[in-house]
PDB file of C-alpha atoms in Angstrom:
ATOM      1  CA  GLU A1436      59.698 116.316  85.461  1.00  0.00           C
ATOM      2  CA  ARG A1437      62.837 117.583  87.185  1.00  0.00           C
ATOM      3  CA  ARG A1438      66.140 117.038  85.435  1.00  0.00           C
ATOM      4  CA  ALA A1439      69.350 116.713  87.385  1.00  0.00           C
ATOM      5  CA  LEU A1440      71.970 119.312  86.506  1.00  0.00           C
ATOM      6  CA  ASP A1441      75.532 118.218  85.811  1.00  0.00           C
ATOM      7  CA  PHE A1442      78.099 119.841  88.086  1.00  0.00           C
ATOM      8  CA  ASP A1443      81.785 119.767  87.239  1.00  0.00           C
ATOM      9  CA  ALA A1444      83.031 119.102  90.777  1.00  0.00           C
ATOM     10  CA  LEU A1445      86.470 117.858  89.738  1.00  0.00           C
ATOM     11  CA  GLY A1446      86.952 120.833  87.430  1.00  0.00           C
ATOM     12  CA  THR A1447      85.964 123.212  90.213  1.00  0.00           C
ATOM     13  CA  VAL A1448      88.450 121.676  92.639  1.00  0.00           C
ATOM     14  CA  THR A1449      91.331 121.614  90.170  1.00  0.00           C
ATOM     15  CA  LEU A1450      90.615 125.212  89.111  1.00  0.00           C
ATOM     16  CA  PHE A1451      90.781 126.308  92.742  1.00  0.00           C
ATOM     17  CA  LEU A1452      94.020 124.370  93.210  1.00  0.00           C
ATOM     18  CA  THR A1453      95.429 126.110  90.117  1.00  0.00           C
ATOM     19  CA  ILE A1454      94.533 129.663  91.101  1.00  0.00           C
ATOM     20  CA  ALA A1455      95.094 129.577  94.879  1.00  0.00           C
ATOM     21  CA  PRO A1456      98.848 128.734  94.946  1.00  0.00           C
ATOM     22  CA  PHE A1457      99.453 131.107  92.026  1.00  0.00           C
ATOM     23  CA  LEU A1458      97.860 134.052  93.847  1.00  0.00           C
ATOM     24  CA  VAL A1459      99.701 133.231  97.073  1.00  0.00           C
ATOM     25  CA  ALA A1460     102.987 133.033  95.154  1.00  0.00           C
ATOM     26  CA  VAL A1461     102.630 136.351  93.320  1.00  0.00           C
ATOM     27  CA  ASN A1462     101.623 138.096  96.542  1.00  0.00           C
ATOM     28  CA  GLN A1463     104.749 136.752  98.277  1.00  0.00           C
ATOM     29  CA  VAL A1464     107.159 137.852  95.539  1.00  0.00           C
ATOM     30  CA  PRO A1465     107.596 141.418  96.940  1.00  0.00           C
ATOM     31  CA  HIS A1466     108.456 140.005 100.382  1.00  0.00           C
ATOM     32  CA  LEU A1467     110.478 136.897  99.557  1.00  0.00           C
ATOM     33  CA  GLY A1468     111.666 137.468  95.985  1.00  0.00           C
ATOM     34  CA  LEU A1469     111.004 135.388  92.900  1.00  0.00           C
ATOM     35  CA  ALA A1470     113.903 133.032  93.674  1.00  0.00           C
ATOM     36  CA  ALA A1471     112.511 131.971  97.072  1.00  0.00           C
ATOM     37  CA  PRO A1472     111.950 128.190  97.256  1.00  0.00           C
ATOM     38  CA  SER A1473     108.428 128.621  98.639  1.00  0.00           C
ATOM     39  CA  VAL A1474     107.456 130.919  95.760  1.00  0.00           C
ATOM     40  CA  GLY A1475     108.936 128.518  93.209  1.00  0.00           C
ATOM     41  CA  GLY A1476     107.166 125.573  94.823  1.00  0.00           C
ATOM     42  CA  LEU A1477     103.806 127.339  94.764  1.00  0.00           C
ATOM     43  CA  LEU A1478     104.243 128.320  91.114  1.00  0.00           C
ATOM     44  CA  ALA A1479     105.247 124.759  90.196  1.00  0.00           C
ATOM     45  CA  ALA A1480     102.173 123.427  92.007  1.00  0.00           C
ATOM     46  CA  SER A1481      99.983 125.895  90.142  1.00  0.00           C
ATOM     47  CA  VAL A1482     101.391 124.810  86.776  1.00  0.00           C
ATOM     48  CA  ALA A1483     100.898 121.134  87.652  1.00  0.00           C
ATOM     49  CA  PHE A1484      97.297 121.693  88.687  1.00  0.00           C
ATOM     50  CA  LEU A1485      96.718 123.788  85.562  1.00  0.00           C
ATOM     51  CA  ALA A1486      97.747 120.834  83.422  1.00  0.00           C
ATOM     52  CA  LEU A1487      95.417 118.590  85.430  1.00  0.00           C
ATOM     53  CA  PHE A1488      92.589 121.131  85.134  1.00  0.00           C
ATOM     54  CA  LEU A1489      92.942 121.316  81.346  1.00  0.00           C
ATOM     55  CA  TYR A1490      92.939 117.517  81.155  1.00  0.00           C
ATOM     56  CA  VAL A1491      89.814 117.281  83.314  1.00  0.00           C
ATOM     57  CA  GLU A1492      88.000 119.992  81.358  1.00  0.00           C
ATOM     58  CA  SER A1493      88.781 118.402  78.006  1.00  0.00           C
ATOM     59  CA  ARG A1494      86.891 115.291  79.116  1.00  0.00           C
ATOM     60  CA  ALA A1495      84.160 116.739  81.331  1.00  0.00           C
ATOM     61  CA  LYS A1496      80.523 116.273  80.305  1.00  0.00           C
ATOM     62  CA  ALA A1497      79.587 119.761  81.520  1.00  0.00           C
ATOM     63  CA  PRO A1498      82.904 121.608  81.965  1.00  0.00           C
ATOM     64  CA  ILE A1499      83.131 124.613  84.234  1.00  0.00           C
ATOM     65  CA  LEU A1500      85.266 126.201  81.512  1.00  0.00           C
ATOM     66  CA  ALA A1501      84.554 125.272  77.912  1.00  0.00           C
ATOM     67  CA  LEU A1502      88.042 125.267  76.402  1.00  0.00           C
ATOM     68  CA  GLY A1503      86.587 125.533  72.918  1.00  0.00           C
ATOM     69  CA  LEU A1504      85.694 129.168  73.630  1.00  0.00           C
ATOM     70  CA  PHE A1505      89.360 130.068  73.358  1.00  0.00           C
ATOM     71  CA  ARG A1506      89.439 128.986  69.727  1.00  0.00           C
ATOM     72  CA  ASP A1507      87.746 132.319  68.993  1.00  0.00           C
ATOM     73  CA  ALA A1508      90.509 134.888  68.481  1.00  0.00           C
ATOM     74  CA  GLY A1509      88.269 137.756  69.605  1.00  0.00           C
ATOM     75  CA  PHE A1510      87.357 136.019  72.854  1.00  0.00           C
ATOM     76  CA  THR A1511      90.958 135.084  73.612  1.00  0.00           C
ATOM     77  CA  GLY A1512      92.426 138.455  72.661  1.00  0.00           C
ATOM     78  CA  ALA A1513      89.831 140.420  74.631  1.00  0.00           C
ATOM     79  CA  ASN A1514      90.464 138.305  77.732  1.00  0.00           C
ATOM     80  CA  ILE A1515      94.225 138.822  77.447  1.00  0.00           C
ATOM     81  CA  SER A1516      93.580 142.566  77.115  1.00  0.00           C
ATOM     82  CA  ASN A1517      91.298 142.436  80.152  1.00  0.00           C
ATOM     83  CA  PHE A1518      94.053 140.748  82.187  1.00  0.00           C
ATOM     84  CA  LEU A1519      96.729 143.258  81.134  1.00  0.00           C
ATOM     85  CA  PHE A1520      94.359 146.179  81.738  1.00  0.00           C
ATOM     86  CA  PHE A1521      93.927 145.157  85.372  1.00  0.00           C
ATOM     87  CA  VAL A1522      97.672 144.587  85.780  1.00  0.00           C
ATOM     88  CA  ALA A1523      98.159 148.257  84.838  1.00  0.00           C
ATOM     89  CA  HIS A1524      95.153 149.413  86.865  1.00  0.00           C
ATOM     90  CA  ALA A1525      96.471 147.723  90.007  1.00  0.00           C
ATOM     91  CA  ALA A1526      99.864 149.358  89.508  1.00  0.00           C
ATOM     92  CA  LEU A1527      98.185 152.750  89.240  1.00  0.00           C
ATOM     93  CA  THR A1528      96.038 152.476  92.355  1.00  0.00           C
ATOM     94  CA  PHE A1529      98.929 151.083  94.390  1.00  0.00           C
ATOM     95  CA  LEU A1530     101.614 153.584  93.398  1.00  0.00           C
ATOM     96  CA  VAL A1531      99.555 156.787  93.327  1.00  0.00           C
ATOM     97  CA  ARG A1532      98.704 156.426  97.011  1.00  0.00           C
ATOM     98  CA  PHE A1533     102.397 156.143  97.921  1.00  0.00           C
ATOM     99  CA  LEU A1534     103.215 159.124  95.725  1.00  0.00           C
ATOM    100  CA  LEU A1535     100.518 161.330  97.239  1.00  0.00           C
ATOM    101  CA  ILE A1536     100.959 160.413 100.911  1.00  0.00           C
ATOM    102  CA  ARG A1537     104.681 159.743 101.320  1.00  0.00           C
ATOM    103  CA  GLY A1538     106.067 161.652  98.362  1.00  0.00           C
ATOM    104  CA  MET A1539     103.879 164.785  98.352  1.00  0.00           C
ATOM    105  CA  GLY A1540     102.680 164.937 101.945  1.00  0.00           C
ATOM    106  CA  TYR A1541      98.942 164.538 101.390  1.00  0.00           C
ATOM    107  CA  ALA A1542      96.775 163.350 104.273  1.00  0.00           C
ATOM    108  CA  PRO A1543      95.362 159.838 103.666  1.00  0.00           C
ATOM    109  CA  ILE A1544      91.788 161.106 103.293  1.00  0.00           C
ATOM    110  CA  SER A1545      92.898 163.781 100.810  1.00  0.00           C
ATOM    111  CA  ALA A1546      94.881 161.209  98.826  1.00  0.00           C
ATOM    112  CA  GLY A1547      91.833 158.946  98.763  1.00  0.00           C
ATOM    113  CA  LEU A1548      89.686 161.747  97.356  1.00  0.00           C
ATOM    114  CA  VAL A1549      92.272 162.475  94.649  1.00  0.00           C
ATOM    115  CA  VAL A1550      92.448 158.810  93.627  1.00  0.00           C
ATOM    116  CA  THR A1551      88.637 158.717  93.214  1.00  0.00           C
ATOM    117  CA  THR A1552      89.196 160.795  90.070  1.00  0.00           C
ATOM    118  CA  VAL A1553      89.686 157.553  88.115  1.00  0.00           C
ATOM    119  CA  PRO A1554      86.449 155.760  89.140  1.00  0.00           C
ATOM    120  CA  VAL A1555      84.468 159.014  88.836  1.00  0.00           C
ATOM    121  CA  MET A1556      85.638 159.420  85.244  1.00  0.00           C
ATOM    122  CA  ARG A1557      84.735 155.784  84.575  1.00  0.00           C
ATOM    123  CA  ILE A1558      81.232 156.360  85.924  1.00  0.00           C
ATOM    124  CA  ILE A1559      80.798 159.453  83.747  1.00  0.00           C
ATOM    125  CA  VAL A1560      82.309 158.163  80.506  1.00  0.00           C
ATOM    126  CA  ALA A1561      81.462 154.424  80.530  1.00  0.00           C
ATOM    127  CA  PRO A1562      77.771 154.763  79.516  1.00  0.00           C
ATOM    128  CA  ALA A1563      78.721 156.904  76.532  1.00  0.00           C
ATOM    129  CA  ALA A1564      81.483 154.456  75.650  1.00  0.00           C
ATOM    130  CA  GLY A1565      78.958 151.608  75.567  1.00  0.00           C
ATOM    131  CA  VAL A1566      76.620 153.551  73.280  1.00  0.00           C
ATOM    132  CA  LEU A1567      79.537 154.526  71.032  1.00  0.00           C
ATOM    133  CA  ALA A1568      80.686 150.912  70.771  1.00  0.00           C
ATOM    134  CA  ASP A1569      77.160 149.833  69.774  1.00  0.00           C
ATOM    135  CA  ARG A1570      77.099 152.434  66.991  1.00  0.00           C
ATOM    136  CA  ILE A1571      80.588 152.222  65.484  1.00  0.00           C
ATOM    137  CA  GLY A1572      81.873 148.895  66.804  1.00  0.00           C
ATOM    138  CA  SER A1573      84.264 148.061  69.587  1.00  0.00           C
ATOM    139  CA  ALA A1574      87.618 148.489  67.844  1.00  0.00           C
ATOM    140  CA  ILE A1575      87.927 152.292  67.873  1.00  0.00           C
ATOM    141  CA  PRO A1576      86.780 152.949  71.482  1.00  0.00           C
ATOM    142  CA  TRP A1577      88.864 149.967  72.609  1.00  0.00           C
ATOM    143  CA  GLY A1578      92.039 151.225  70.935  1.00  0.00           C
ATOM    144  CA  VAL A1579      91.537 154.867  71.880  1.00  0.00           C
ATOM    145  CA  GLY A1580      90.846 153.844  75.474  1.00  0.00           C
ATOM    146  CA  LEU A1581      94.075 151.870  75.790  1.00  0.00           C
ATOM    147  CA  ALA A1582      96.052 154.686  74.143  1.00  0.00           C
ATOM    148  CA  LEU A1583      94.627 157.262  76.551  1.00  0.00           C
ATOM    149  CA  MET A1584      95.316 155.057  79.542  1.00  0.00           C
ATOM    150  CA  ALA A1585      98.912 154.502  78.413  1.00  0.00           C
ATOM    151  CA  ALA A1586      99.354 158.245  77.841  1.00  0.00           C
ATOM    152  CA  GLY A1587      97.959 159.032  81.282  1.00  0.00           C
ATOM    153  CA  LEU A1588     100.254 156.514  82.962  1.00  0.00           C
ATOM    154  CA  ALA A1589     103.247 157.898  81.057  1.00  0.00           C
ATOM    155  CA  ALA A1590     102.299 161.434  82.141  1.00  0.00           C
ATOM    156  CA  LEU A1591     102.011 160.301  85.769  1.00  0.00           C
ATOM    157  CA  SER A1592     105.555 158.926  85.584  1.00  0.00           C
ATOM    158  CA  LEU A1593     106.821 162.473  84.961  1.00  0.00           C
ATOM    159  CA  LEU A1594     105.384 163.923  88.195  1.00  0.00           C
ATOM    160  CA  THR A1595     107.755 165.393  90.763  1.00  0.00           C
ATOM    161  CA  ALA A1596     107.301 166.066  94.470  1.00  0.00           C
ATOM    162  CA  SER A1597     106.529 169.701  93.676  1.00  0.00           C
ATOM    163  CA  ALA A1598     103.569 168.875  91.405  1.00  0.00           C
ATOM    164  CA  GLY A1599     100.302 170.626  92.230  1.00  0.00           C
ATOM    165  CA  LEU A1600      96.850 169.096  92.638  1.00  0.00           C
ATOM    166  CA  ALA A1601      95.803 170.042  89.106  1.00  0.00           C
ATOM    167  CA  ASP A1602      98.909 168.331  87.678  1.00  0.00           C
ATOM    168  CA  ILE A1603      97.853 165.085  89.307  1.00  0.00           C
ATOM    169  CA  VAL A1604      94.111 165.275  88.687  1.00  0.00           C
ATOM    170  CA  TRP A1605      94.242 165.900  84.917  1.00  0.00           C
ATOM    171  CA  ARG A1606      96.523 162.906  84.476  1.00  0.00           C
ATOM    172  CA  LEU A1607      94.159 160.707  86.486  1.00  0.00           C
ATOM    173  CA  MET A1608      91.263 162.038  84.391  1.00  0.00           C
ATOM    174  CA  VAL A1609      93.033 160.874  81.236  1.00  0.00           C
ATOM    175  CA  VAL A1610      93.603 157.425  82.749  1.00  0.00           C
ATOM    176  CA  GLY A1611      89.995 157.181  83.938  1.00  0.00           C
ATOM    177  CA  THR A1612      88.640 158.243  80.543  1.00  0.00           C
ATOM    178  CA  GLY A1613      90.815 155.662  78.826  1.00  0.00           C
ATOM    179  CA  ALA A1614      89.672 152.932  81.206  1.00  0.00           C
ATOM    180  CA  ALA A1615      86.023 153.853  80.624  1.00  0.00           C
ATOM    181  CA  LEU A1616      86.441 153.757  76.850  1.00  0.00           C
ATOM    182  CA  PHE A1617      88.223 150.400  76.966  1.00  0.00           C
ATOM    183  CA  GLU A1618      86.251 148.261  79.384  1.00  0.00           C
ATOM    184  CA  PRO A1619      82.661 148.241  77.995  1.00  0.00           C
ATOM    185  CA  PRO A1620      83.715 147.467  74.385  1.00  0.00           C
ATOM    186  CA  ASN A1621      86.173 144.835  75.571  1.00  0.00           C
ATOM    187  CA  ASN A1622      83.518 143.089  77.673  1.00  0.00           C
ATOM    188  CA  SER A1623      81.111 143.369  74.756  1.00  0.00           C
ATOM    189  CA  VAL A1624      83.573 141.521  72.513  1.00  0.00           C
ATOM    190  CA  ILE A1625      83.924 138.758  75.099  1.00  0.00           C
ATOM    191  CA  MET A1626      80.187 138.333  75.615  1.00  0.00           C
ATOM    192  CA  GLY A1627      79.449 138.596  71.907  1.00  0.00           C
ATOM    193  CA  ALA A1628      81.878 135.802  71.072  1.00  0.00           C
ATOM    194  CA  VAL A1629      80.055 133.097  73.050  1.00  0.00           C
ATOM    195  CA  PRO A1630      76.677 131.390  72.620  1.00  0.00           C
ATOM    196  CA  GLN A1631      73.912 132.403  75.011  1.00  0.00           C
ATOM    197  CA  GLU A1632      74.245 129.297  77.142  1.00  0.00           C
ATOM    198  CA  ARG A1633      77.915 130.183  77.795  1.00  0.00           C
ATOM    199  CA  LEU A1634      77.374 133.778  78.945  1.00  0.00           C
ATOM    200  CA  GLY A1635      77.817 132.752  82.580  1.00  0.00           C
ATOM    201  CA  THR A1636      81.127 131.086  81.774  1.00  0.00           C
ATOM    202  CA  ALA A1637      82.313 134.141  79.829  1.00  0.00           C
ATOM    203  CA  SER A1638      81.379 136.436  82.710  1.00  0.00           C
ATOM    204  CA  ALA A1639      83.307 134.219  85.134  1.00  0.00           C
ATOM    205  CA  VAL A1640      86.373 134.285  82.859  1.00  0.00           C
ATOM    206  CA  VAL A1641      86.255 138.101  82.870  1.00  0.00           C
ATOM    207  CA  ALA A1642      86.004 138.207  86.668  1.00  0.00           C
ATOM    208  CA  THR A1643      88.835 135.705  87.086  1.00  0.00           C
ATOM    209  CA  GLY A1644      91.053 137.666  84.694  1.00  0.00           C
ATOM    210  CA  ARG A1645      90.327 140.796  86.720  1.00  0.00           C
ATOM    211  CA  GLN A1646      91.309 139.203  90.028  1.00  0.00           C
ATOM    212  CA  ILE A1647      94.453 137.524  88.701  1.00  0.00           C
ATOM    213  CA  GLY A1648      95.461 140.674  86.809  1.00  0.00           C
ATOM    214  CA  GLN A1649      95.150 142.796  89.929  1.00  0.00           C
ATOM    215  CA  SER A1650      97.165 140.312  91.979  1.00  0.00           C
ATOM    216  CA  VAL A1651      99.911 140.093  89.368  1.00  0.00           C
ATOM    217  CA  GLY A1652      99.938 143.870  88.974  1.00  0.00           C
ATOM    218  CA  LEU A1653     100.367 144.413  92.705  1.00  0.00           C
ATOM    219  CA  ALA A1654     103.112 141.793  92.952  1.00  0.00           C
ATOM    220  CA  VAL A1655     105.124 143.062  89.973  1.00  0.00           C
ATOM    221  CA  THR A1656     104.663 146.716  90.924  1.00  0.00           C
ATOM    222  CA  SER A1657     105.660 146.104  94.541  1.00  0.00           C
ATOM    223  CA  ALA A1658     108.807 144.261  93.510  1.00  0.00           C
ATOM    224  CA  VAL A1659     109.861 146.944  91.022  1.00  0.00           C
ATOM    225  CA  PHE A1660     108.961 149.756  93.411  1.00  0.00           C
ATOM    226  CA  VAL A1661     110.980 148.360  96.324  1.00  0.00           C
ATOM    227  CA  GLY A1662     113.955 147.552  94.106  1.00  0.00           C
ATOM    228  CA  ARG A1663     114.118 150.959  92.426  1.00  0.00           C
ATOM    229  CA  GLN A1664     113.508 152.880  95.659  1.00  0.00           C
ATOM    230  CA  THR A1665     116.399 151.053  97.331  1.00  0.00           C
ATOM    231  CA  TRP A1666     118.644 151.821  94.350  1.00  0.00           C
ATOM    232  CA  HIS A1667     117.753 155.542  94.388  1.00  0.00           C
ATOM    233  CA  VAL A1668     118.252 155.861  98.169  1.00  0.00           C
ATOM    234  CA  ALA A1669     121.775 154.454  97.821  1.00  0.00           C
ATOM    235  CA  ALA A1670     122.553 156.672  94.815  1.00  0.00           C
ATOM    236  CA  LEU A1671     121.321 159.823  96.582  1.00  0.00           C
ATOM    237  CA  ALA A1672     123.242 158.918  99.736  1.00  0.00           C
ATOM    238  CA  ARG A1673     126.451 158.651  97.711  1.00  0.00           C
ATOM    239  CA  SER A1674     125.716 162.142  96.380  1.00  0.00           C
ATOM    240  CA  GLY A1675     125.551 163.539  99.895  1.00  0.00           C
ATOM    241  CA  VAL A1676     121.795 164.164  99.990  1.00  0.00           C
ATOM    242  CA  ASP A1677     120.238 164.369 103.478  1.00  0.00           C
ATOM    243  CA  PRO A1678     118.733 160.950 104.391  1.00  0.00           C
ATOM    244  CA  ALA A1679     115.214 162.336 105.023  1.00  0.00           C
ATOM    245  CA  GLU A1680     115.169 164.175 101.702  1.00  0.00           C
ATOM    246  CA  ALA A1681     116.713 161.189  99.949  1.00  0.00           C
ATOM    247  CA  ALA A1682     113.910 158.935 101.171  1.00  0.00           C
ATOM    248  CA  VAL A1683     111.245 161.230  99.694  1.00  0.00           C
ATOM    249  CA  ARG A1684     113.091 161.833  96.436  1.00  0.00           C
ATOM    250  CA  ALA A1685     113.802 158.124  96.023  1.00  0.00           C
ATOM    251  CA  LEU A1686     110.131 157.290  96.518  1.00  0.00           C
ATOM    252  CA  VAL A1687     108.984 159.816  93.919  1.00  0.00           C
TER     253      VAL A1687
END
């Protein structure tokens, strides 16, 4: 006997209508500014549809997102961490390319090879991080990973235009190691906090947090980057620095 599966069509539509205007809005912030009417309208629409989505899901027979999962502090905290991790990761991948190509004069292909340091370190370290988390629990690798990533990002902020390849690579290695130590334990906490029949939902929440985190990270980073670069160009110009040199120094 075949049994019909329940599909949360209304929840799917309202979730799409929540996420789509939000992502469009955050990606327009660097170009139009946060105060632009179109950005504000999109954000307001996203909030309205979010309220509708939560209402629909609270009454759905087979919700696309079981809201009860967020009553678990571990599940909620790990998903927030996942979101913030990808905000930072997006900032890194976006800014390092500008630094290498426009600030330090690297060819695009050379800059691309340098940036692969982070994913290479994740490939190398992540399996060991998963085994370590299984043996001693997720808390220590999770915390050490975030600390290393923060330290690597802080070290990258101290680079100058005269920095050598080794100066850049070891910092990216620290960031990549931190990311590899953080991600497997964090995902393990998320998956371990839900019943087996909700593993698909938990996996989708992780993927959604990743995509939204990256979009928010790019939007925030772009806005800060453009604003600070403009400020530094003006300050250097007032100091009598040559415009071409000022552009490079302001970028770095």
